[in-house]
Coordinates of C-alpha atoms and ligand atoms in Angstrom, one line a residue:
M111 CA -47.6 -40.9 151.1
M112 CA -51.7 -41.0 150.8
I113 CA -52.9 -44.4 149.7
A114 CA -56.9 -44.9 148.9
L115 CA -58.7 -46.6 150.8
P116 CA -60.2 -49.8 149.4
E117 CA -64.1 -50.4 149.2
T118 CA -64.7 -52.4 152.0
Q119 CA -67.6 -52.8 154.8
S120 CA -67.4 -52.9 158.5
Y121 CA -68.0 -56.3 159.8
I122 CA -69.5 -54.8 163.3
A123 CA -72.5 -56.6 164.0
C124 CA -74.0 -55.3 167.3
L125 CA -73.1 -54.5 170.8
E126 CA -73.3 -56.4 173.7
C127 CA -73.9 -56.1 177.7
S128 CA -70.1 -56.9 178.7
L129 CA -71.9 -58.9 181.6
C130 CA -74.7 -60.6 180.4
K131 CA -74.2 -60.4 176.8
K132 CA -77.8 -58.6 176.0
E133 CA -77.9 -57.4 172.8
Y134 CA -78.2 -53.9 172.1
Q135 CA -78.7 -52.4 168.3
L136 CA -76.5 -50.2 166.5
D137 CA -78.6 -47.9 164.6
E138 CA -80.1 -46.9 168.2
L139 CA -78.2 -43.8 170.2
N140 CA -76.5 -46.0 172.9
T141 CA -74.4 -45.2 175.9
Y142 CA -73.6 -48.0 177.9
A143 CA -75.8 -51.2 179.0
T144 CA -78.5 -50.2 181.3
C145 CA -79.6 -53.8 182.1
C146 CA -76.5 -54.2 184.3
N147 CA -75.2 -50.9 184.7
K148 CA -71.9 -52.3 182.9
P149 CA -69.7 -51.0 179.6
L150 CA -71.3 -51.8 176.0
I151 CA -68.6 -53.7 173.7
A152 CA -68.4 -53.7 170.0
K153 CA -69.1 -57.2 168.5
Y154 CA -67.9 -58.2 164.9
E155 CA -69.1 -60.8 162.3
F156 CA -65.6 -61.3 161.4
S157 CA -65.1 -62.4 157.6
S158 CA -62.1 -64.6 156.1
H159 CA -62.1 -62.3 153.2
F160 CA -59.9 -59.5 155.1
H161 CA -56.3 -61.0 155.1
K162 CA -53.8 -59.2 157.4
E163 CA -51.3 -58.9 154.2
E164 CA -53.5 -56.3 152.7
L165 CA -52.9 -53.9 155.7
I166 CA -49.5 -52.8 153.9
F167 CA -51.2 -51.4 150.9
R168 CA -52.9 -49.0 153.6
E169 CA -53.1 -45.8 154.7
H170 CA -50.5 -44.8 157.5
T171 CA -53.7 -44.0 160.2
M172 CA -55.6 -46.4 162.7
W173 CA -58.2 -45.9 159.6
K174 CA -56.6 -48.6 157.8
Y175 CA -58.2 -51.1 160.2
F176 CA -61.5 -50.0 159.2
E177 CA -63.4 -53.6 158.4
I178 CA -62.8 -54.3 162.1
L179 CA -63.9 -51.0 163.2
P180 CA -67.8 -49.5 164.0
V181 CA -67.9 -46.5 161.5
L182 CA -70.3 -47.8 158.4
K183 CA -69.7 -45.0 156.2
R184 CA -66.3 -43.5 155.2
E185 CA -67.7 -40.1 154.8
N186 CA -68.5 -39.9 158.4
I187 CA -64.9 -40.5 159.4
V188 CA -63.5 -38.0 161.5
S189 CA -59.6 -37.8 161.1
L190 CA -56.7 -35.8 162.1
G191 CA -53.9 -38.5 161.4
E192 CA -53.9 -40.8 164.4
G193 CA -52.5 -43.9 164.7
M194 CA -49.8 -45.6 163.4
T195 CA -47.5 -44.1 165.9
P196 CA -43.7 -45.7 166.2
L197 CA -42.7 -48.5 168.1
I198 CA -39.3 -47.3 169.5
N199 CA -36.2 -49.4 170.5
L200 CA -35.1 -48.0 173.8
S201 CA -31.4 -48.9 173.2
K202 CA -30.0 -46.9 175.8
L203 CA -32.1 -47.4 178.6
G204 CA -32.1 -51.2 177.9
N205 CA -28.2 -50.7 177.9
K206 CA -27.7 -49.4 181.3
Y207 CA -30.7 -51.5 183.0
G208 CA -29.6 -54.7 181.1
F209 CA -33.0 -55.3 179.1
T210 CA -32.5 -56.9 175.6
D211 CA -35.6 -56.5 174.5
L212 CA -37.5 -52.8 175.2
L213 CA -39.4 -51.2 172.8
M214 CA -41.9 -47.9 173.5
K215 CA -44.9 -47.3 171.7
D216 CA -45.1 -43.8 171.5
E217 CA -48.3 -42.2 171.2
S218 CA -46.9 -38.3 172.2
G219 CA -47.2 -37.8 168.2
N220 CA -51.1 -38.4 167.9
P221 CA -53.2 -35.3 167.2
T222 CA -53.6 -33.2 170.6
G223 CA -50.6 -34.9 172.0
S224 CA -51.9 -38.2 173.2
F225 CA -53.4 -41.5 172.4
K226 CA -56.8 -39.8 173.5
A227 CA -57.2 -39.4 170.1
R228 CA -57.9 -42.3 168.7
G229 CA -60.9 -42.8 170.9
L230 CA -62.1 -39.6 170.5
S231 CA -61.8 -39.8 166.6
M232 CA -63.8 -43.3 166.8
A233 CA -66.3 -41.5 169.1
V234 CA -66.7 -38.3 167.2
S235 CA -67.0 -40.4 163.8
K236 CA -69.7 -42.7 165.2
A237 CA -71.3 -39.7 166.8
K238 CA -71.3 -37.8 163.2
E239 CA -72.7 -41.1 161.8
L240 CA -75.8 -41.0 164.5
G241 CA -76.7 -37.2 163.7
I242 CA -75.5 -35.9 167.3
E243 CA -74.6 -32.5 167.6
N244 CA -73.6 -31.6 171.4
C245 CA -70.8 -33.5 173.2
I246 CA -70.0 -33.4 176.4
I247 CA -67.2 -35.1 178.5
P248 CA -65.7 -35.0 182.1
T249 CA -62.0 -35.0 181.7
A250 CA -58.4 -35.4 183.6
G251 CA -57.1 -33.2 180.9
N252 CA -56.0 -35.2 177.9
A253 CA -59.7 -36.6 176.5
G254 CA -61.3 -32.7 176.7
G255 CA -59.0 -31.4 174.2
A256 CA -58.8 -34.7 171.7
M257 CA -62.7 -34.0 172.1
A258 CA -62.5 -30.6 171.3
A259 CA -60.3 -31.1 168.3
Y260 CA -62.5 -33.7 166.8
C261 CA -65.8 -31.8 167.5
A262 CA -64.2 -28.7 166.0
K263 CA -63.1 -30.9 162.7
A264 CA -66.8 -32.4 162.4
G265 CA -68.5 -29.2 163.0
M266 CA -70.3 -30.4 166.8
N267 CA -70.3 -28.2 169.7
S268 CA -68.4 -29.3 172.8
T269 CA -68.3 -29.0 176.3
V270 CA -65.4 -30.1 178.4
V271 CA -65.3 -30.5 182.3
M272 CA -61.9 -30.1 183.6
P273 CA -60.4 -30.1 187.2
R274 CA -59.6 -26.5 188.5
L275 CA -56.0 -28.1 189.2
T276 CA -55.3 -29.4 185.7
P277 CA -51.8 -27.7 184.0
A278 CA -52.9 -24.5 182.2
I279 CA -52.4 -25.8 178.9
F280 CA -55.2 -28.4 178.7
K281 CA -57.3 -25.8 179.6
Q282 CA -56.1 -23.6 176.5
E283 CA -56.2 -26.5 173.8
C284 CA -59.9 -26.5 174.7
E285 CA -60.4 -23.0 174.1
M286 CA -58.4 -22.8 171.2
Y287 CA -60.6 -26.0 169.2
G288 CA -64.2 -23.7 170.1
A289 CA -65.1 -25.6 173.5
R290 CA -67.0 -24.4 176.1
L291 CA -64.9 -25.3 179.1
I292 CA -66.1 -25.7 182.9
L293 CA -63.7 -26.4 185.8
E294 CA -64.5 -28.0 188.8
D295 CA -63.0 -29.0 192.1
G296 CA -61.4 -32.0 192.6
L297 CA -60.8 -35.0 190.1
I298 CA -62.6 -36.4 187.5
N299 CA -65.3 -38.0 189.3
D300 CA -66.6 -34.7 190.7
C301 CA -66.3 -33.5 186.9
A302 CA -68.5 -36.3 186.0
R303 CA -71.1 -35.5 188.6
K304 CA -71.0 -31.8 186.8
V305 CA -72.2 -33.3 183.5
A306 CA -74.9 -35.4 185.1
R307 CA -76.1 -31.9 186.0
L308 CA -75.8 -30.2 182.7
K309 CA -77.1 -33.5 180.9
A310 CA -80.4 -33.1 183.0
E311 CA -80.7 -29.5 181.9
G312 CA -79.9 -29.6 178.2
N313 CA -79.2 -32.1 175.4
Y314 CA -75.9 -33.4 175.5
F315 CA -74.2 -36.6 174.4
D316 CA -72.2 -38.1 176.7
M317 CA -68.4 -39.1 176.2
S318 CA -67.4 -40.5 179.4
T319 CA -65.0 -43.3 179.2
F320 CA -66.9 -46.7 178.9
K321 CA -70.4 -44.6 179.1
E322 CA -70.0 -44.2 175.2
P323 CA -69.0 -47.4 173.3
Y324 CA -66.7 -46.3 170.6
R325 CA -64.3 -45.0 172.1
L326 CA -62.7 -48.6 173.1
E327 CA -62.8 -49.1 169.5
G328 CA -60.1 -46.5 168.7
K329 CA -57.7 -47.6 171.7
K330 CA -57.8 -51.1 170.7
T331 CA -56.2 -50.0 167.4
M332 CA -52.8 -49.8 169.6
G333 CA -52.8 -53.7 170.0
Y334 CA -53.5 -54.2 166.0
E335 CA -51.0 -51.7 165.4
I336 CA -48.1 -53.6 168.1
A337 CA -48.8 -56.9 166.4
E338 CA -48.5 -55.5 163.0
Q339 CA -45.2 -53.7 164.0
L340 CA -43.7 -56.9 165.3
N341 CA -44.5 -58.8 162.0
W342 CA -47.6 -60.4 164.0
Q343 CA -45.5 -62.2 166.8
L344 CA -47.0 -60.2 170.4
P345 CA -44.6 -59.2 173.1
D346 CA -43.7 -60.9 176.4
V347 CA -45.2 -57.9 178.3
I348 CA -47.1 -55.0 177.9
V349 CA -46.5 -52.3 180.6
Y350 CA -49.6 -49.5 180.2
P351 CA -50.2 -46.8 182.7
T352 CA -53.7 -47.1 183.9
G353 CA -56.6 -44.6 184.2
G354 CA -60.0 -45.4 182.9
G355 CA -58.7 -48.6 181.7
T356 CA -59.6 -47.9 178.1
G357 CA -56.3 -48.8 176.7
L358 CA -55.5 -51.8 178.8
V359 CA -59.0 -53.2 177.7
G360 CA -58.6 -52.3 174.6
I361 CA -55.3 -54.0 173.8
W362 CA -56.7 -57.2 175.1
K363 CA -59.7 -57.1 172.9
A364 CA -57.7 -56.5 169.9
F365 CA -55.6 -59.5 170.8
H366 CA -58.9 -61.8 171.0
E367 CA -60.1 -60.4 167.8
M368 CA -57.0 -60.9 166.1
L369 CA -56.6 -64.8 167.6
E370 CA -60.5 -65.1 166.2
M371 CA -59.2 -63.9 162.8
G372 CA -56.1 -66.4 162.5
W373 CA -53.9 -63.4 162.3
I374 CA -52.0 -64.3 165.4
N375 CA -51.1 -67.0 167.7
G376 CA -51.0 -67.5 171.5
P377 CA -49.9 -67.4 174.0
L378 CA -50.7 -63.4 174.6
P379 CA -48.4 -60.9 176.7
K380 CA -48.7 -60.5 180.3
M381 CA -50.6 -57.0 181.0
I382 CA -49.3 -54.9 183.4
A383 CA -51.4 -52.0 185.1
V384 CA -49.3 -48.7 186.0
Q385 CA -50.9 -46.3 188.5
S386 CA -49.9 -43.1 190.8
L387 CA -49.4 -44.1 194.4
N388 CA -51.9 -40.8 194.9
C389 CA -54.6 -42.4 193.2
A390 CA -54.5 -46.2 193.0
P391 CA -58.2 -48.2 192.4
V392 CA -56.6 -50.9 190.1
V393 CA -54.0 -51.8 191.8
R394 CA -56.0 -51.7 195.4
A395 CA -58.8 -53.9 193.4
F396 CA -55.6 -56.4 192.3
Y397 CA -55.1 -56.8 196.0
N398 CA -58.5 -56.6 197.3
P399 CA -61.3 -57.2 194.3
R400 CA -64.2 -56.8 196.4
H401 CA -63.7 -53.8 199.1
W402 CA -60.8 -51.6 196.9
A403 CA -63.2 -48.6 197.5
D404 CA -63.2 -48.8 201.3
E405 CA -61.4 -46.2 203.0
F406 CA -59.9 -44.7 199.7
E407 CA -58.9 -41.0 199.8
P408 CA -58.2 -40.7 196.2
M409 CA -55.4 -37.4 195.2
P410 CA -54.5 -35.7 192.1
S411 CA -51.3 -36.6 190.3
I412 CA -48.8 -34.9 188.0
A413 CA -50.0 -38.0 186.0
N414 CA -53.5 -36.7 186.0
G415 CA -54.3 -39.1 183.1
L416 CA -54.3 -41.9 186.2
A417 CA -56.4 -40.0 188.5
V418 CA -59.1 -41.9 187.7
P419 CA -60.4 -42.8 191.5
Y420 CA -63.7 -45.2 190.3
P421 CA -63.2 -46.5 187.0
F422 CA -66.7 -48.0 185.5
A423 CA -65.2 -50.7 183.4
M424 CA -63.2 -51.9 186.8
D425 CA -64.8 -55.4 186.1
M426 CA -63.3 -55.6 182.7
I427 CA -59.7 -54.5 183.9
Q428 CA -59.7 -57.0 186.6
D429 CA -60.5 -59.6 184.1
T430 CA -57.9 -58.3 181.7
L431 CA -55.1 -58.5 184.5
E432 CA -56.2 -61.8 185.6
S433 CA -56.8 -63.7 182.4
S434 CA -53.2 -62.2 181.2
N435 CA -51.6 -63.3 184.0
G436 CA -50.9 -59.6 184.9
F437 CA -49.8 -58.0 187.4
A438 CA -50.7 -53.9 189.1
L439 CA -47.9 -51.7 191.0
T440 CA -48.1 -47.9 191.8
I441 CA -45.3 -45.6 191.4
T442 CA -44.6 -42.2 193.7
E443 CA -44.5 -38.9 192.2
E444 CA -40.9 -38.0 193.0
E445 CA -40.5 -41.4 190.7
I446 CA -42.9 -40.4 187.8
I447 CA -40.7 -36.7 187.6
A448 CA -37.5 -38.5 188.2
G449 CA -38.5 -41.3 184.9
V450 CA -39.6 -38.1 182.7
K451 CA -36.1 -36.3 183.3
E452 CA -34.4 -40.0 182.8
V453 CA -36.3 -41.1 179.6
A454 CA -35.7 -37.2 178.1
R455 CA -31.9 -37.6 178.9
E456 CA -30.9 -40.9 177.7
E457 CA -33.5 -41.4 174.9
G458 CA -34.4 -37.9 173.4
I459 CA -37.9 -38.4 174.3
L460 CA -40.3 -36.4 175.8
I461 CA -42.3 -38.6 177.2
S462 CA -45.8 -37.8 179.7
P463 CA -45.7 -38.3 183.4
E464 CA -48.2 -41.6 182.9
G465 CA -45.9 -42.8 180.0
A466 CA -42.7 -42.3 182.8
A467 CA -44.7 -44.3 185.6
A468 CA -44.9 -47.1 183.0
W469 CA -41.4 -47.0 182.8
K470 CA -40.5 -46.8 186.4
A471 CA -42.7 -49.6 186.8
I472 CA -40.8 -51.6 184.8
L473 CA -37.6 -51.6 186.9
H474 CA -39.7 -52.7 190.2
L475 CA -40.7 -55.4 187.8
K476 CA -37.4 -56.7 187.1
K477 CA -36.3 -56.3 190.4
Q478 CA -39.7 -58.3 191.6
K479 CA -38.4 -61.1 188.9
F480 CA -41.8 -60.6 187.4
I481 CA -40.2 -60.0 184.0
E482 CA -37.0 -60.9 182.9
H483 CA -34.2 -58.9 181.4
T484 CA -34.5 -60.9 178.1
D485 CA -38.3 -60.6 177.8
R486 CA -39.8 -58.4 174.6
I487 CA -41.6 -55.4 176.6
V488 CA -43.6 -53.3 175.1
L489 CA -43.9 -49.8 177.5
L490 CA -46.4 -47.4 176.5
N491 CA -46.1 -43.7 176.4
T492 CA -49.5 -42.5 176.1
G493 CA -48.9 -38.7 175.6
S494 CA -46.6 -35.7 175.1
G495 CA -44.6 -34.5 178.0
Y496 CA -45.0 -30.9 176.5
K497 CA -48.5 -30.3 178.2
Y498 CA -46.9 -30.9 181.5
L499 CA -43.8 -28.6 181.4
E500 CA -45.3 -26.2 183.8
N501 CA -45.4 -29.2 186.6
L502 CA -42.1 -30.7 185.4
S503 CA -39.4 -27.9 185.6
V504 CA -36.9 -27.9 187.8
Ligands
PLP857 C1 -56.5 -41.1 179.9 C2 -54.7 -41.3 180.2 C3 -54.5 -42.2 180.4 C4 -55.1 -43.5 181.1 O1 -55.9 -44.0 179.9 P1 -56.6 -45.3 180.0 O2 -56.7 -45.8 178.9 O3 -58.0 -44.7 180.0 O4 -56.3 -46.1 181.3 C5 -52.7 -42.7 180.6 N1 -52.4 -41.7 180.0 C6 -52.5 -40.6 179.6 C7 -51.7 -39.2 178.9 C8 -53.7 -39.9 179.5 O5 -54.3 -39.2 178.9
ZN858 ZN1 -76.3 -56.9 180.9

């Protein structure tokens, strides 16, 4: 059902350095806060005229939250129908392991098969609004496909730099969407180096995680949707497979915005970051905040979205875990594969390896008594398992 969107305005006020709070103007082409070499954060001037009760009449995509998103003119929205994904009761797994309220926010139905669609729909829409024509991105897989698709829709050029080891389907989709695809040896940080070289030679707008201010605004809509779908009662725990940290930080940002607007009351959920044992900078930083990068040898993971060795927003990830009373833990590659198969067999959903890591983490958290079996738990399945099948088959 398509419902006309009301004539309303974005409440965005400015961008702000995440460390020193210096303001950056909206009409300029901003990347990150050069004052402190940190991400930029969108700030809003919330209005009491926006009532959450209106949301029920709106379009069934993440764009229903238009007022609290950064796009100024609706005609600049580049949408493929992203967001408003289902919150599914994992009743069989819940029964099997003794959880009474186990829910999964299933992002696999998004355009291009992952929640990256949210961030890239937002970033490409803003890029269109700012007159950008050439976009470039280093990616572990899903972000590249999403950027290529939204650039296709927007009529913009896209260049995607991806690790050579990524499964073929991630490369094929980029080419199908008309992107220029460049393969690099190593992980996403090696792709980022290649992007830096290409930018020095040509005119590209860089859509790297947190080096562009608006992907975060797309990802935060998951937080709004979780609240709305639970009738504005937040869960006890959110378990999130973390790579660059956009989703974790974005959901946390959404909760604070909703508190400010009076849409929800505390307490807020504990935020849990899950990573692969092969590449776990966030878990290392959780235990060793200052020297986590020492003697660190990151390796690839079947959960390629988690293989982000040096997240640019590490401070904000640490902040989210700390201020939510959260936790961070690793899962092995074997557990991840077993997790995909278990959820498929029990629940009939072929989740991504990243989502499977989050599922397996829940079992560890229960054993360690960090969560109770009666807690309301929301696990994020960030993508579709279909894209990973070549590495998952028995
Ligand atoms: C990118 C990605 C992640 C990690 O996302 P962040 O929000 O940047 O931490 C997790 N799962 C999948 C499927 C991804 O593509
Ligand atoms: Zn600053």
